[in-house]
Amino acid sequence: MNKFIEYNDKNKNTQLSYSNYKKSDVKKKFNNCVKNKEIDNTLQWAIELDLSGEQEYIWNQLIYFYCDYINIYNSGFIIFFYKRYLSFIHYTKNI
């Protein structure tokens, strides 16, 4: 039978990411890609941060980006974003 192994082990190293990059470099690259609208690279660095246990950082940066660059220009998005954030909080509390 096939066994399903759930990856639930968070990265214990606070300095290195999942793929052994420096977390500070990954965070800088993620922020630059979001600001420069590089979707593919943003997803790459977001996945790297996610696998490194930095989910809160991703959410905080997206909220910051929304407040700085989108805000009143797309006011309906905040409702969608808030619902997604609440579901994230719900799932993290249940883990």
PDB file of C-alpha atoms in Angstrom:
ATOM      1  CA  MET A   1       0.000   0.000   0.000  1.00  0.00           C
ATOM      2  CA  ASN A   2       1.040   3.553  -0.579  1.00  0.00           C
ATOM      3  CA  LYS A   3       1.758   5.560   2.520  1.00  0.00           C
ATOM      4  CA  PHE A   4       1.021   9.233   2.626  1.00  0.00           C
ATOM      5  CA  ILE A   5       3.627  11.131   4.594  1.00  0.00           C
ATOM      6  CA  GLU A   6       2.579  14.594   5.636  1.00  0.00           C
ATOM      7  CA  TYR A   7       5.301  17.226   5.643  1.00  0.00           C
ATOM      8  CA  ASN A   8       4.721  19.006   8.926  1.00  0.00           C
ATOM      9  CA  ASP A   9       8.285  19.539  10.094  1.00  0.00           C
ATOM     10  CA  LYS A  10       9.033  23.235  10.301  1.00  0.00           C
ATOM     11  CA  ASN A  11      12.493  24.457   9.539  1.00  0.00           C
ATOM     12  CA  LYS A  12      14.365  24.577  12.851  1.00  0.00           C
ATOM     13  CA  ASN A  13      17.164  26.702  11.406  1.00  0.00           C
ATOM     14  CA  THR A  14      16.379  30.383  11.864  1.00  0.00           C
ATOM     15  CA  GLN A  15      19.049  31.630   9.465  1.00  0.00           C
ATOM     16  CA  LEU A  16      18.593  29.362   6.448  1.00  0.00           C
ATOM     17  CA  SER A  17      15.545  28.677   4.315  1.00  0.00           C
ATOM     18  CA  TYR A  18      14.269  25.306   3.101  1.00  0.00           C
ATOM     19  CA  SER A  19      16.744  25.264   0.191  1.00  0.00           C
ATOM     20  CA  ASN A  20      19.613  26.627   2.297  1.00  0.00           C
ATOM     21  CA  TYR A  21      19.356  30.240   1.162  1.00  0.00           C
ATOM     22  CA  LYS A  22      19.760  32.951   3.753  1.00  0.00           C
ATOM     23  CA  LYS A  23      16.263  33.878   4.939  1.00  0.00           C
ATOM     24  CA  SER A  24      17.099  37.579   4.858  1.00  0.00           C
ATOM     25  CA  ASP A  25      18.032  37.282   1.156  1.00  0.00           C
ATOM     26  CA  VAL A  26      14.860  35.338   0.390  1.00  0.00           C
ATOM     27  CA  LYS A  27      12.748  37.986   2.122  1.00  0.00           C
ATOM     28  CA  LYS A  28      14.452  40.788   0.185  1.00  0.00           C
ATOM     29  CA  LYS A  29      13.954  38.969  -3.115  1.00  0.00           C
ATOM     30  CA  PHE A  30      10.313  38.274  -2.275  1.00  0.00           C
ATOM     31  CA  ASN A  31       9.669  41.941  -1.477  1.00  0.00           C
ATOM     32  CA  ASN A  32      11.422  43.140  -4.638  1.00  0.00           C
ATOM     33  CA  CYS A  33       9.494  40.708  -6.830  1.00  0.00           C
ATOM     34  CA  VAL A  34       6.158  41.773  -5.330  1.00  0.00           C
ATOM     35  CA  LYS A  35       6.963  45.451  -5.891  1.00  0.00           C
ATOM     36  CA  ASN A  36       8.209  44.826  -9.452  1.00  0.00           C
ATOM     37  CA  LYS A  37       5.145  42.692 -10.327  1.00  0.00           C
ATOM     38  CA  GLU A  38       7.230  39.612 -11.184  1.00  0.00           C
ATOM     39  CA  ILE A  39       4.562  36.988 -10.540  1.00  0.00           C
ATOM     40  CA  ASP A  40       6.614  33.859 -11.293  1.00  0.00           C
ATOM     41  CA  ASN A  41       9.524  34.915  -9.113  1.00  0.00           C
ATOM     42  CA  THR A  42       7.184  36.105  -6.364  1.00  0.00           C
ATOM     43  CA  LEU A  43       5.599  32.661  -6.248  1.00  0.00           C
ATOM     44  CA  GLN A  44       9.010  30.989  -6.187  1.00  0.00           C
ATOM     45  CA  TRP A  45      10.160  33.028  -3.182  1.00  0.00           C
ATOM     46  CA  ALA A  46       6.770  32.743  -1.465  1.00  0.00           C
ATOM     47  CA  ILE A  47       6.981  28.949  -1.694  1.00  0.00           C
ATOM     48  CA  GLU A  48      10.523  29.085  -0.347  1.00  0.00           C
ATOM     49  CA  LEU A  49       9.306  31.165   2.604  1.00  0.00           C
ATOM     50  CA  ASP A  50       6.283  28.916   3.107  1.00  0.00           C
ATOM     51  CA  LEU A  51       8.405  25.773   3.278  1.00  0.00           C
ATOM     52  CA  SER A  52      10.718  27.559   5.693  1.00  0.00           C
ATOM     53  CA  GLY A  53       7.877  28.225   8.134  1.00  0.00           C
ATOM     54  CA  GLU A  54       7.510  31.930   7.359  1.00  0.00           C
ATOM     55  CA  GLN A  55       3.781  32.005   6.573  1.00  0.00           C
ATOM     56  CA  GLU A  56       3.128  34.937   8.905  1.00  0.00           C
ATOM     57  CA  TYR A  57       5.801  36.962   7.123  1.00  0.00           C
ATOM     58  CA  ILE A  58       4.138  36.359   3.747  1.00  0.00           C
ATOM     59  CA  TRP A  59       0.742  37.484   5.066  1.00  0.00           C
ATOM     60  CA  ASN A  60       2.233  40.555   6.744  1.00  0.00           C
ATOM     61  CA  GLN A  61       4.030  41.594   3.563  1.00  0.00           C
ATOM     62  CA  LEU A  62       0.898  41.127   1.454  1.00  0.00           C
ATOM     63  CA  ILE A  63      -1.110  43.244   3.893  1.00  0.00           C
ATOM     64  CA  TYR A  64       1.613  45.896   3.815  1.00  0.00           C
ATOM     65  CA  PHE A  65       1.674  45.819   0.012  1.00  0.00           C
ATOM     66  CA  TYR A  66      -2.111  46.167  -0.124  1.00  0.00           C
ATOM     67  CA  CYS A  67      -2.093  49.149   2.239  1.00  0.00           C
ATOM     68  CA  ASP A  68       0.700  50.885   0.345  1.00  0.00           C
ATOM     69  CA  TYR A  69      -0.144  50.246  -3.285  1.00  0.00           C
ATOM     70  CA  ILE A  70      -3.723  49.059  -3.740  1.00  0.00           C
ATOM     71  CA  ASN A  71      -5.881  50.433  -0.891  1.00  0.00           C
ATOM     72  CA  ILE A  72      -8.752  52.603  -2.240  1.00  0.00           C
ATOM     73  CA  TYR A  73      -8.248  51.641  -5.871  1.00  0.00           C
ATOM     74  CA  ASN A  74      -9.678  48.180  -5.239  1.00  0.00           C
ATOM     75  CA  SER A  75     -11.707  48.402  -2.062  1.00  0.00           C
ATOM     76  CA  GLY A  76     -13.627  45.169  -2.675  1.00  0.00           C
ATOM     77  CA  PHE A  77     -10.425  43.147  -2.532  1.00  0.00           C
ATOM     78  CA  ILE A  78      -9.950  43.779   1.182  1.00  0.00           C
ATOM     79  CA  ILE A  79     -13.082  41.735   1.988  1.00  0.00           C
ATOM     80  CA  PHE A  80     -11.790  38.776  -0.035  1.00  0.00           C
ATOM     81  CA  PHE A  81      -8.330  39.160   1.473  1.00  0.00           C
ATOM     82  CA  TYR A  82      -9.703  39.387   5.014  1.00  0.00           C
ATOM     83  CA  LYS A  83     -11.720  36.172   4.572  1.00  0.00           C
ATOM     84  CA  ARG A  84      -8.618  34.364   3.306  1.00  0.00           C
ATOM     85  CA  TYR A  85      -6.599  35.670   6.230  1.00  0.00           C
ATOM     86  CA  LEU A  86      -9.246  34.480   8.710  1.00  0.00           C
ATOM     87  CA  SER A  87      -9.197  31.010   7.168  1.00  0.00           C
ATOM     88  CA  PHE A  88      -5.395  30.983   7.438  1.00  0.00           C
ATOM     89  CA  ILE A  89      -5.627  31.906  11.129  1.00  0.00           C
ATOM     90  CA  HIS A  90      -8.276  29.215  11.656  1.00  0.00           C
ATOM     91  CA  TYR A  91      -6.116  26.505  10.045  1.00  0.00           C
ATOM     92  CA  THR A  92      -2.953  27.505  11.880  1.00  0.00           C
ATOM     93  CA  LYS A  93      -4.740  27.329  15.238  1.00  0.00           C
ATOM     94  CA  ASN A  94      -6.022  23.839  14.442  1.00  0.00           C
ATOM     95  CA  ILE A  95      -2.605  22.436  13.574  1.00  0.00           C
TER      96      ILE A  95
END
